[in-house]
XYZ file of N, CA and C in Angstrom:
729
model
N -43.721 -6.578 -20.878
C -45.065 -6.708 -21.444
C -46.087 -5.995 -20.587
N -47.146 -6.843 -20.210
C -48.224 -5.836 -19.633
C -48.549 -6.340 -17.967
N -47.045 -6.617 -17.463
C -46.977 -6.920 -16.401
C -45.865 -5.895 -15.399
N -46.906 -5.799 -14.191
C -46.674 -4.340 -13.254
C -45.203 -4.765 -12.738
N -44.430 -3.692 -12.290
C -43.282 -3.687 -11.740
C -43.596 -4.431 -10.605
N -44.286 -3.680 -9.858
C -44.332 -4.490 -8.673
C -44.747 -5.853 -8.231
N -44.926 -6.194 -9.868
C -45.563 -8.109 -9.498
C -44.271 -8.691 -9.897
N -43.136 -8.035 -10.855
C -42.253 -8.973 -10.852
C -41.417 -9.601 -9.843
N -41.004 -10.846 -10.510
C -40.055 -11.748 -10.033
C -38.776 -12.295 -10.151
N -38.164 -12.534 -9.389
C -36.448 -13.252 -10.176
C -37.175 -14.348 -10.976
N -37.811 -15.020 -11.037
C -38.594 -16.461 -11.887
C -39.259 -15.509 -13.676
N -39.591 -14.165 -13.502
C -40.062 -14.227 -14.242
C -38.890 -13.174 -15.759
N -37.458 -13.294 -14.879
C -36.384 -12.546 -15.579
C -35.466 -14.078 -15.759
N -35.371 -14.892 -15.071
C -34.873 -15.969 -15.642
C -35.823 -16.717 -17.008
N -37.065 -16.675 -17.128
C -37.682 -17.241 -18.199
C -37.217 -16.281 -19.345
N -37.204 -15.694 -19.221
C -36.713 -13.949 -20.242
C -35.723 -14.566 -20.680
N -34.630 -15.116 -19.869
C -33.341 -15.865 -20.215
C -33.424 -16.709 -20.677
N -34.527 -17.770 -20.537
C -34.226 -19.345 -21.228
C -35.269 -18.633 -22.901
N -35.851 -17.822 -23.178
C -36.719 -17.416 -23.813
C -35.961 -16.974 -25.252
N -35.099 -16.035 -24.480
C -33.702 -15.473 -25.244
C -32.974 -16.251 -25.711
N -32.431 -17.523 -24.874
C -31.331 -17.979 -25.381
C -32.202 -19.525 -26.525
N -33.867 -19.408 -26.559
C -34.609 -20.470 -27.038
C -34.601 -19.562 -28.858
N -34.602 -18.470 -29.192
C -34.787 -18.082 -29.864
C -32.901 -18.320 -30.793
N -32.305 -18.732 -30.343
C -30.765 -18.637 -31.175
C -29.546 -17.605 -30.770
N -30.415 -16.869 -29.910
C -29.099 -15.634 -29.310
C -28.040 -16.042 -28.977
N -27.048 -15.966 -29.169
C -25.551 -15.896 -28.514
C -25.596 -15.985 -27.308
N -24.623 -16.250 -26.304
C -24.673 -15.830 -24.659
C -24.396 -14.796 -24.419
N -23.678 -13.986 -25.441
C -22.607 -12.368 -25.335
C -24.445 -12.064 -25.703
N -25.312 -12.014 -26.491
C -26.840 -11.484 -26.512
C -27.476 -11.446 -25.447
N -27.201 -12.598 -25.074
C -28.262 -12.890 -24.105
C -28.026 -12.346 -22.247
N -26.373 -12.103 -22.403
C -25.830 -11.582 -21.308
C -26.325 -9.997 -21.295
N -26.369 -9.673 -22.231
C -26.337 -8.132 -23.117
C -27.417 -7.647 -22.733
N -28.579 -8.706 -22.833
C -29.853 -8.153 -23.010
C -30.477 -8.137 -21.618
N -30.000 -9.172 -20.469
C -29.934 -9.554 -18.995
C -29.555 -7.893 -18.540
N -28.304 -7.589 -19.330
C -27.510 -6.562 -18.548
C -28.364 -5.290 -18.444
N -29.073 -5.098 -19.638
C -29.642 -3.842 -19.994
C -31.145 -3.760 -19.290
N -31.713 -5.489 -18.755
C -32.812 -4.876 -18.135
C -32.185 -5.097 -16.519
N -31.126 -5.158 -16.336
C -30.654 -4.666 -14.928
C -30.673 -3.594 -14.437
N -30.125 -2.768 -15.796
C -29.784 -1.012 -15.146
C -31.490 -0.567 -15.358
N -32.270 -1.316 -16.345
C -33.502 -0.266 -16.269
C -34.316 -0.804 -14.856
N -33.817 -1.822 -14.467
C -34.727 -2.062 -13.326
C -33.779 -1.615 -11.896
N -32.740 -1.304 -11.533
C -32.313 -0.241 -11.228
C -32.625 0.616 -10.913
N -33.000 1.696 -11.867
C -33.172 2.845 -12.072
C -34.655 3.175 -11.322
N -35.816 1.638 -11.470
C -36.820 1.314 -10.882
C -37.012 1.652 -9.699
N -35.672 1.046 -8.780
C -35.267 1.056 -7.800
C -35.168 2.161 -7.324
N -33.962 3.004 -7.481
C -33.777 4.429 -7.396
C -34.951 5.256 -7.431
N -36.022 4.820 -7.805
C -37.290 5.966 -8.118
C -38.417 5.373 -7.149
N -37.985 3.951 -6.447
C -38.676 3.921 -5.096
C -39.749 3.130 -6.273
N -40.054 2.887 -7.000
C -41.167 1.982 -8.080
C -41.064 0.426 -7.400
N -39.643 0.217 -7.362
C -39.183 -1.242 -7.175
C -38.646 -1.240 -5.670
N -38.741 -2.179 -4.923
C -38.299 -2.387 -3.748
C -36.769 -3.192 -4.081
N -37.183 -4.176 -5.031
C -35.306 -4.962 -5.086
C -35.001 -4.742 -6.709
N -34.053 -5.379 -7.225
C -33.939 -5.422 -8.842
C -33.446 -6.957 -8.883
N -34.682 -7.373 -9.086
C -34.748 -8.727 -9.400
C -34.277 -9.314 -10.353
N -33.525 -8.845 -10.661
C -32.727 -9.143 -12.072
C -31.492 -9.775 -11.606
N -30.965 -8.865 -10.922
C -29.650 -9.670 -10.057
C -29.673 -10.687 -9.425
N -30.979 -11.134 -9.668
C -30.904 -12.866 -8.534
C -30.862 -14.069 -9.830
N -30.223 -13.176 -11.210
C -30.510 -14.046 -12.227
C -29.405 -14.597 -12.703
N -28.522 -15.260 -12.857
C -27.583 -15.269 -12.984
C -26.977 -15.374 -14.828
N -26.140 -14.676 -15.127
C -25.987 -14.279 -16.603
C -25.350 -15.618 -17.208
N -25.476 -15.951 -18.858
C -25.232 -16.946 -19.236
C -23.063 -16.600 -18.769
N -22.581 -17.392 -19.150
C -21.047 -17.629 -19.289
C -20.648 -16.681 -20.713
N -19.975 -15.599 -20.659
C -19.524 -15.698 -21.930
C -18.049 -15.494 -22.240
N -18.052 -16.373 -23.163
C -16.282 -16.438 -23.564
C -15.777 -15.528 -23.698
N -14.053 -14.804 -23.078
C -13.752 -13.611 -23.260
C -13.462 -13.456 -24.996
N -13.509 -12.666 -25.624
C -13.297 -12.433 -26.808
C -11.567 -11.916 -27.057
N -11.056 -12.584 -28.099
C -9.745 -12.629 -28.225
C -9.482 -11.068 -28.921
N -8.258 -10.177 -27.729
C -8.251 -9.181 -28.422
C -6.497 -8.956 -29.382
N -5.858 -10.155 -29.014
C -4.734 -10.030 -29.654
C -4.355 -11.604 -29.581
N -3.139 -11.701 -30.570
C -2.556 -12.800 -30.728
C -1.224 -12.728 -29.822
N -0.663 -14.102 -29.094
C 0.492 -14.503 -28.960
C 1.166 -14.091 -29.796
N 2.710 -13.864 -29.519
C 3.534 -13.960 -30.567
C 3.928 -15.100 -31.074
N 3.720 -17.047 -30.607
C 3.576 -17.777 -31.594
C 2.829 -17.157 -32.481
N 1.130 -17.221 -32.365
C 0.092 -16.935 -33.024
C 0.351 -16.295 -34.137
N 0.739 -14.972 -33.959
C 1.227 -14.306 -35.016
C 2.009 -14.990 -35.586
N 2.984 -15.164 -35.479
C 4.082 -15.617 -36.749
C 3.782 -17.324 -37.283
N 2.940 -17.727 -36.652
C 1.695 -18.669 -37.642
C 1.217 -18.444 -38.257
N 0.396 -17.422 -38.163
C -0.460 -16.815 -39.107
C 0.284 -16.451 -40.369
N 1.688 -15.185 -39.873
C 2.577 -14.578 -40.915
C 2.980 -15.522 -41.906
N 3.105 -17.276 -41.306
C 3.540 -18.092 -42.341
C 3.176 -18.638 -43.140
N 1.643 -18.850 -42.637
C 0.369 -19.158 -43.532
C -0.114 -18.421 -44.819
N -0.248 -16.665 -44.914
C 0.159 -15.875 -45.616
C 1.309 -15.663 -46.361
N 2.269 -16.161 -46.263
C 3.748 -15.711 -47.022
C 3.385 -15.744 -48.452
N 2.650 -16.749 -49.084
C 2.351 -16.916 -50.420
C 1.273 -16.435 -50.711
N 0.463 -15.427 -49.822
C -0.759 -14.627 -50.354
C -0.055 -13.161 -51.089
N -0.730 -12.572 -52.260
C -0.564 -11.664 -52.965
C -0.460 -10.708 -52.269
N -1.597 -10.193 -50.735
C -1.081 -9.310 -49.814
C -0.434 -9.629 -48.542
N 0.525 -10.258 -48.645
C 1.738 -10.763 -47.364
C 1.974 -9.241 -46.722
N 2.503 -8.911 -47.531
C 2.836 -7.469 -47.762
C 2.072 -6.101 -46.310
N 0.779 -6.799 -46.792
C 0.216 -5.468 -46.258
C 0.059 -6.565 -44.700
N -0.282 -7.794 -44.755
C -0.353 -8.158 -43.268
C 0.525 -7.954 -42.740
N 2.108 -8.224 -43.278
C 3.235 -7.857 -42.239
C 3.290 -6.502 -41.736
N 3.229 -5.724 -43.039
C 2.833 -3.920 -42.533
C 2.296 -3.492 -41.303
N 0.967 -3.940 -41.408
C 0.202 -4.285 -40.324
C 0.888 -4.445 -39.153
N 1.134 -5.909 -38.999
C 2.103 -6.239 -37.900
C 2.808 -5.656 -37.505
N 3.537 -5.004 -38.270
C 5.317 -4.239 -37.660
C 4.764 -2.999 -37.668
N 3.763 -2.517 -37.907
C 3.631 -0.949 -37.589
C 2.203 -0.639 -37.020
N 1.876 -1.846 -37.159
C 0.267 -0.865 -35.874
C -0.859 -0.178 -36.637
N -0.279 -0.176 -37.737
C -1.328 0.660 -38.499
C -2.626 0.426 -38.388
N -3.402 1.176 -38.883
C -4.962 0.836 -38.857
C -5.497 0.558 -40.168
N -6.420 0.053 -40.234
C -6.860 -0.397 -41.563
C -7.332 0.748 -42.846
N -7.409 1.644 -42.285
C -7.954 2.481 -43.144
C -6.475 3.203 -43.611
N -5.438 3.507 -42.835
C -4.047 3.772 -43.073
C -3.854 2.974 -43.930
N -3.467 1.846 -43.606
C -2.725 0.886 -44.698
C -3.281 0.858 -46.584
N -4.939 0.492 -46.150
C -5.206 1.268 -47.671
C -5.206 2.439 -48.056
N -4.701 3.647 -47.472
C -4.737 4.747 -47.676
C -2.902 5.195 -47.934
N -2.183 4.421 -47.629
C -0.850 4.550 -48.002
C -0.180 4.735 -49.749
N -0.106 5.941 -49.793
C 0.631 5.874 -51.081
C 1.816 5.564 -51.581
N 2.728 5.574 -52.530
C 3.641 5.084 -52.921
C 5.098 6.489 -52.794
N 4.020 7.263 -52.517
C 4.607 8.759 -52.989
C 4.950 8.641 -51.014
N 4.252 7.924 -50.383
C 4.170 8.075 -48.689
C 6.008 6.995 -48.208
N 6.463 6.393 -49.305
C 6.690 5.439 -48.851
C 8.981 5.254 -49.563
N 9.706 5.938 -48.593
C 10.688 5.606 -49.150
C 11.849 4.376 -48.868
N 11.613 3.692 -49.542
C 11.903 2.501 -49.705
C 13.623 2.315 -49.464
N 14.351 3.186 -49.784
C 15.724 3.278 -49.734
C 16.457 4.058 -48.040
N 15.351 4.541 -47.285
C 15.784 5.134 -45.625
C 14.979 4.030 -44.805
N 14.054 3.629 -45.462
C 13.127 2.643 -44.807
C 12.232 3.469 -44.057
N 11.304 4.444 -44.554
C 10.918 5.054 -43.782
C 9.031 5.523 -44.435
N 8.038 5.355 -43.608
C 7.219 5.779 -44.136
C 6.034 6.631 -43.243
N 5.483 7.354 -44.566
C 4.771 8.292 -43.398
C 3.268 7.940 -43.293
N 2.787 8.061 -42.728
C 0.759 7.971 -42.949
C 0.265 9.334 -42.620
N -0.420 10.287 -43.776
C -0.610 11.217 -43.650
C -2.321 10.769 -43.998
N -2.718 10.192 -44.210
C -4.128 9.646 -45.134
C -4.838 8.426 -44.824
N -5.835 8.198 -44.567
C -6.642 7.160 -43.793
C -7.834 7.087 -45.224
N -8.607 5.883 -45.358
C -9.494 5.438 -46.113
C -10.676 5.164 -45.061
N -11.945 5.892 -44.964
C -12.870 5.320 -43.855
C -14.150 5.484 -44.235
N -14.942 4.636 -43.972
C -16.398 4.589 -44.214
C -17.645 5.348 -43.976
N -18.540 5.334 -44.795
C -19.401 6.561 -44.840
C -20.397 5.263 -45.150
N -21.295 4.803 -43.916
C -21.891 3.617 -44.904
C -21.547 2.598 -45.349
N -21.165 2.549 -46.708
C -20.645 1.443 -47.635
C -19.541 2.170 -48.230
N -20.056 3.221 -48.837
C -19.141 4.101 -49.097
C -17.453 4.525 -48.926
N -16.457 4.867 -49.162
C -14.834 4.838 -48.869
C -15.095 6.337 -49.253
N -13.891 7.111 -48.159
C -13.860 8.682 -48.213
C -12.534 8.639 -47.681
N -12.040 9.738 -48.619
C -10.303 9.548 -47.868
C -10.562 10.792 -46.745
N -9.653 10.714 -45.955
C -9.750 11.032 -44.572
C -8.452 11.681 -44.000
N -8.110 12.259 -43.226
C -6.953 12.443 -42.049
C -6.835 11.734 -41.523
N -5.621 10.972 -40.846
C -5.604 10.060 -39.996
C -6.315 10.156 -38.536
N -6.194 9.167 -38.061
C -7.584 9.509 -36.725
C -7.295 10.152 -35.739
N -6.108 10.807 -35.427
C -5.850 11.852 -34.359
C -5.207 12.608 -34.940
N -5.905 13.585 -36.350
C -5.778 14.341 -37.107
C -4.372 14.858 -37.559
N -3.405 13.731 -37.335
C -2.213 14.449 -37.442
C -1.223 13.496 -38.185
N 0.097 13.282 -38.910
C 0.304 12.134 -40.120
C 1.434 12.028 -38.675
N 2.246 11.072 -38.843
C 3.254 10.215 -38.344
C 4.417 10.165 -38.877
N 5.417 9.393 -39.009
C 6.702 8.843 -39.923
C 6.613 7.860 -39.089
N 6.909 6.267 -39.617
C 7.655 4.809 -39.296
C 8.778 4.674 -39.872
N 9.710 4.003 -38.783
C 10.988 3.577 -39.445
C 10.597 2.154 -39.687
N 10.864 1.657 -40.666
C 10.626 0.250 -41.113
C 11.434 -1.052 -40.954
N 11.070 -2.285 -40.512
C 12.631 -3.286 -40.537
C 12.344 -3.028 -41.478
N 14.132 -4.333 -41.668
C 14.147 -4.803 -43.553
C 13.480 -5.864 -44.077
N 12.739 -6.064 -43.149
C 12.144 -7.618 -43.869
C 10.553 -6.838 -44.113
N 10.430 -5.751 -43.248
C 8.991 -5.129 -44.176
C 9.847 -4.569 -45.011
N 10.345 -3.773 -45.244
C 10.919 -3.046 -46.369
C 11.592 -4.109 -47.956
N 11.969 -5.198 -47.400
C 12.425 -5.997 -48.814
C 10.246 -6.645 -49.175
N 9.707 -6.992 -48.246
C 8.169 -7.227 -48.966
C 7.432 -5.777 -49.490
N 8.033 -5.192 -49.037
C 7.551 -3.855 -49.929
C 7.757 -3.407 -51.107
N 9.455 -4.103 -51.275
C 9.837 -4.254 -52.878
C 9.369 -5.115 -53.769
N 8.944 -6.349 -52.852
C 8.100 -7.340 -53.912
C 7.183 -7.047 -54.235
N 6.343 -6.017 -53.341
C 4.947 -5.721 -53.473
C 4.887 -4.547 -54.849
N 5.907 -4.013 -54.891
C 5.942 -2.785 -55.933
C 6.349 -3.638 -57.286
N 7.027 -4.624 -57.651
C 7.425 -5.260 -58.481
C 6.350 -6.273 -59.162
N 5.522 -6.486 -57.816
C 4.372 -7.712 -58.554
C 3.350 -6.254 -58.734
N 2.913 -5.259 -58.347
C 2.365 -4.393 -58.595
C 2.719 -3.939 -59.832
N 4.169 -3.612 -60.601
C 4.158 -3.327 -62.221
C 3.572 -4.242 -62.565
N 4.067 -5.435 -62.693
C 3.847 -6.555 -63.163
C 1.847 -6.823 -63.664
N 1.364 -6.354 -62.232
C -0.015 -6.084 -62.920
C -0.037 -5.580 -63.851
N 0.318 -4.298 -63.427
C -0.181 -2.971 -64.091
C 0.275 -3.167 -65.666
N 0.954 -4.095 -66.293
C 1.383 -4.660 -67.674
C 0.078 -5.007 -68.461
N 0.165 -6.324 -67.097
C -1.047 -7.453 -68.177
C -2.465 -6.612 -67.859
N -2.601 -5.700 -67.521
C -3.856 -5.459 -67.213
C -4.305 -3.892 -68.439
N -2.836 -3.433 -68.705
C -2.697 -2.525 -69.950
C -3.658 -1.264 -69.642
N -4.359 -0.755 -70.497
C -5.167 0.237 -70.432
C -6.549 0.207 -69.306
N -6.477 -1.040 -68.948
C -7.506 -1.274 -67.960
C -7.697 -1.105 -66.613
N -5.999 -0.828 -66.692
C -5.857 -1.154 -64.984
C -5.829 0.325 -64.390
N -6.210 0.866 -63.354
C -6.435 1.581 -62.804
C -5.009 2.382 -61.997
N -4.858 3.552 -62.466
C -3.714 4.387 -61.761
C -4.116 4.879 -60.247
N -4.070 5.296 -59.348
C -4.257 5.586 -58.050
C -2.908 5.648 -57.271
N -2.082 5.333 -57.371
C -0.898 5.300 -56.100
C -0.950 4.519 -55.243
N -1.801 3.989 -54.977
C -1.929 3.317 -54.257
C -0.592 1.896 -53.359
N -0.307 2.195 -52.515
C 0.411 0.490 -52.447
C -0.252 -0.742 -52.657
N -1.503 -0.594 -52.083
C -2.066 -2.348 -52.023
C -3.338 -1.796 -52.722
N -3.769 -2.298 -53.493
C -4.825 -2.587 -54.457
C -5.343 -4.248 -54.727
N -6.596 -3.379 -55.653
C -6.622 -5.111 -56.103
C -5.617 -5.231 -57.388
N -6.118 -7.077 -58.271
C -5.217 -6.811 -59.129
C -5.014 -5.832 -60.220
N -6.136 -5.257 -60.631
C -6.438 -4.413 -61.684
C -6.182 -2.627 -61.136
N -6.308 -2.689 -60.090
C -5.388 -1.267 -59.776
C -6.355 -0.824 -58.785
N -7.715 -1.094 -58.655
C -8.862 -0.575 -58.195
C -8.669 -0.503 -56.262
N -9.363 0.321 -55.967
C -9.475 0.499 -54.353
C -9.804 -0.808 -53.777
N -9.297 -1.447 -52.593
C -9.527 -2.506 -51.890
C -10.635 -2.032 -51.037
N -11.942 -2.471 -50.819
C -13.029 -2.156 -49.915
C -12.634 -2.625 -48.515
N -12.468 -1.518 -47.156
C -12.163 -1.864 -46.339
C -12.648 -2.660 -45.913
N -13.976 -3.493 -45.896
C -14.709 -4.321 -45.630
C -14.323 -6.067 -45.891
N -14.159 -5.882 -47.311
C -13.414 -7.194 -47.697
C -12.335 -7.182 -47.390
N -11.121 -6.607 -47.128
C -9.701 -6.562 -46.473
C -10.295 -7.334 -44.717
N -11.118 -6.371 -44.260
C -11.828 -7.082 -43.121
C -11.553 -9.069 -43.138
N -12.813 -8.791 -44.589
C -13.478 -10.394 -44.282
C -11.899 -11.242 -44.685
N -10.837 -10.738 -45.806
C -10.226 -11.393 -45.842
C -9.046 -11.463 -45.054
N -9.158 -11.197 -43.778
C -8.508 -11.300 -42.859
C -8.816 -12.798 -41.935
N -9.609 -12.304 -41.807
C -10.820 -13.427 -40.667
C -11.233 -14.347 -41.612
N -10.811 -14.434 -43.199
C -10.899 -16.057 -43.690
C -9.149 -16.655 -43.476
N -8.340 -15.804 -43.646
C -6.760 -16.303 -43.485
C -6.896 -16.756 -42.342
N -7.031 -15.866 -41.040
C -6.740 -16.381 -39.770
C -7.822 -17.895 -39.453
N -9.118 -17.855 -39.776
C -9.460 -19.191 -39.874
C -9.175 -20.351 -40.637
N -8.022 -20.179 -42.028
C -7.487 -21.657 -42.340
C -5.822 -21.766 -41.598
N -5.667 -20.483 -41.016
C -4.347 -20.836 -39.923
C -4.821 -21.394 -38.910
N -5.833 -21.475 -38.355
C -6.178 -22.356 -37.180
C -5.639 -21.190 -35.853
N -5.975 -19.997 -36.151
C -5.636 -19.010 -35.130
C -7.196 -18.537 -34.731
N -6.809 -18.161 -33.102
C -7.880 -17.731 -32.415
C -8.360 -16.679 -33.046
N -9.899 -16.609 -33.554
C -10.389 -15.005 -33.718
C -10.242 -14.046 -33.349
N -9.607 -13.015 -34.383
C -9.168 -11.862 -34.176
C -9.656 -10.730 -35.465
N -10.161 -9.738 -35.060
C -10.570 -8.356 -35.849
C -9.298 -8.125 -36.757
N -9.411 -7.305 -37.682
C -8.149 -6.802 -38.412
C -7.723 -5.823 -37.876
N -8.569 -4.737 -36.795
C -7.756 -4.086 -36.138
C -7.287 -5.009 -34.987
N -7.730 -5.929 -34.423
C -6.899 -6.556 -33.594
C -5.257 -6.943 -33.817
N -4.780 -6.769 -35.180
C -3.254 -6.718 -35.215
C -2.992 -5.726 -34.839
N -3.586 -4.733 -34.916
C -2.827 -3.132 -34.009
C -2.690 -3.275 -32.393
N -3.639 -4.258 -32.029
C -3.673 -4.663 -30.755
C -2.714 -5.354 -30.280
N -2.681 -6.326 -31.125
C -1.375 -7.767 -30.749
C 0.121 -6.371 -30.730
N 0.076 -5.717 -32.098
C 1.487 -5.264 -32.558
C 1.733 -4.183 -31.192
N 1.089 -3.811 -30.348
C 1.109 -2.459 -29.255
C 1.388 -3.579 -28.187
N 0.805 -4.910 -27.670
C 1.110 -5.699 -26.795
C 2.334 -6.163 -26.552
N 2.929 -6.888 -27.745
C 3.935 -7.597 -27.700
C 5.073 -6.668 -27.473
N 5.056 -5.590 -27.903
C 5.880 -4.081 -28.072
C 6.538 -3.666 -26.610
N 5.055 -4.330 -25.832
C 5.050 -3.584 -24.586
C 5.684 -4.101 -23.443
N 5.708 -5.939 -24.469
C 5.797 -6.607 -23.150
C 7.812 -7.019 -23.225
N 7.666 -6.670 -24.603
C 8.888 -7.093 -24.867
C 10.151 -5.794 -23.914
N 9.160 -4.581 -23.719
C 10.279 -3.561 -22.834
C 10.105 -2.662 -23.931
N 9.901 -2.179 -24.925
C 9.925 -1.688 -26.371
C 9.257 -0.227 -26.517
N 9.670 0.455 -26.940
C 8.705 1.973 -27.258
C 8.535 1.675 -28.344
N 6.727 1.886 -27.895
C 5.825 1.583 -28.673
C 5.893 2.335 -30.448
N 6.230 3.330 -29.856
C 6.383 4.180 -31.393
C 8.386 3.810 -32.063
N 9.117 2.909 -31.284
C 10.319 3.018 -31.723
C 10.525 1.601 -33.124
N 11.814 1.748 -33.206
C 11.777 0.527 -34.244
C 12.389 -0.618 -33.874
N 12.872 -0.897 -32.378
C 13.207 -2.049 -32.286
C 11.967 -3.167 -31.807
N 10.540 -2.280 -31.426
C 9.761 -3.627 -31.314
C 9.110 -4.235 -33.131
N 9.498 -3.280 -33.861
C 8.966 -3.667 -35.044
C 10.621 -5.083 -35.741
N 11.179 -4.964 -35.107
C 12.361 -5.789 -35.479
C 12.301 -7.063 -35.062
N 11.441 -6.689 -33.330
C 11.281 -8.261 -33.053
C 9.832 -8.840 -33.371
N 9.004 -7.938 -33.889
C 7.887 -8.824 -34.527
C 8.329 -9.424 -36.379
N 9.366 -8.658 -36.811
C 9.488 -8.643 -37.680
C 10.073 -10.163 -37.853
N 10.975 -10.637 -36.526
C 11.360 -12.100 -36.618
C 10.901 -12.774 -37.441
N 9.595 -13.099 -36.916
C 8.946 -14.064 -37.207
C 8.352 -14.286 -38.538
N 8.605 -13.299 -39.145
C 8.124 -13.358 -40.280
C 9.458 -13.532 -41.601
N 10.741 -13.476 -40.923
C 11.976 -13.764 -42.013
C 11.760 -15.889 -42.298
């Protein structure tokens, strides 16, 4: 405000704090916002303006580390909680291959042979805004996965309840190639795939986790298990948990 550098105080960066955290901020905010007038008062410092950076005598709220992957209980809680959701399918995918979210809806049918177990990601779905733009994958280059069989037999269910739409829905339903759609054939908004991630994992009673955070868990467990990361036996032992 309209108070000189050189009159501040550690008393008057801790009120900043109770001020912040009086208004509803988070502690990850309020740590955030502590942090950022550290480096500018800093920088104070460095320019000989400030004699100390009184900021550092403040001490930051606590904040909880943020969960960047699941246990492998975790996971295959979750996987069981899902078994009877319409996209099982694409969460196990997920799981056993790392994919990214914009991959997985961007996977075609034409990408995907079901009889070597093998699939490729040449095509990513990613945001412009609100907007969906198909894309290259994010290190501009496509892949091949070897698949277990327990993704590969939910892949057959997924193509089978997928005619099965595409019946009752007749002239209405939308052609695309797509593997995972909604029911009517239409593009899944990466956004709601998002939210309906983070509503599953909250009636499993699993720690919060991002939907790319399964690419996280699926590269961890991979790693810890001894496993190359790009091979197919760590996708066999995540795949356990989900038979």
């Amino acid at each position: 405000g309209d108070r000189r550098l050189r009159d501040l105080k550690p008393a008057h960066v801790a009120r900043v704090k109770v001020n912040l955290a009086e208004t509803g901020l988070s502690a990850t905010s309020v740590a955030y916002a502590l942090k950022v007038l550290s480096i500018a008062l800093g920088v104070a410092v460095a320019r000989k303006q400030l004699a100390e950076n009184v900021a550092l005598a403040v001490k930051r709220p606590k904040v909880k580390p943020r969960v960047r992957y699941w246990t492998g209980e975790q996971l295959r809680g979750f996987l069981d909680s899902v078994r009877g959701d319409r996209l099982y399918p694409l969460w196990l995918l997920a799981v056993t291959t790392g994919a990214r979210r914009g991959e997985v809806l961007g996977l075609s049918w034409d990408n995907i042979n079901l009889h070597t177990g093998e699939l490729t990601i040449n095509e990513s779905v990613v945001l412009v805004g609100y907007a969906t733009h198909e894309s290259s994958p994010k290190n501009g280059e496509g892949r091949t996965i070897s698949l277990d069989p327990v993704t590969v037999a939910a892949l057959r269910d997924s193509r089978k309840l997928q005619m099965a739409e595409r019946l009752r829905w007749g002239a209405a339903y939308t052609e695309n190639g797509r593997v995972f759609t909604e029911e009517d054939g239409s593009p899944i908004h990466p956004d709601k795939l998002s939210k309906m991630f983070l509503a599953h994992a909250r009636r499993a009673g699993r720690p919060k986790l991002s939907l790319h955070g399964l690419r996280h868990t699926h590269a961890t467990l991979a790693l810890r298990a001894g496993a190359n990361p790009r091979g197919r036996a760590q996708r066999r032992l995540l795949a356990r948990g989900a038979r």
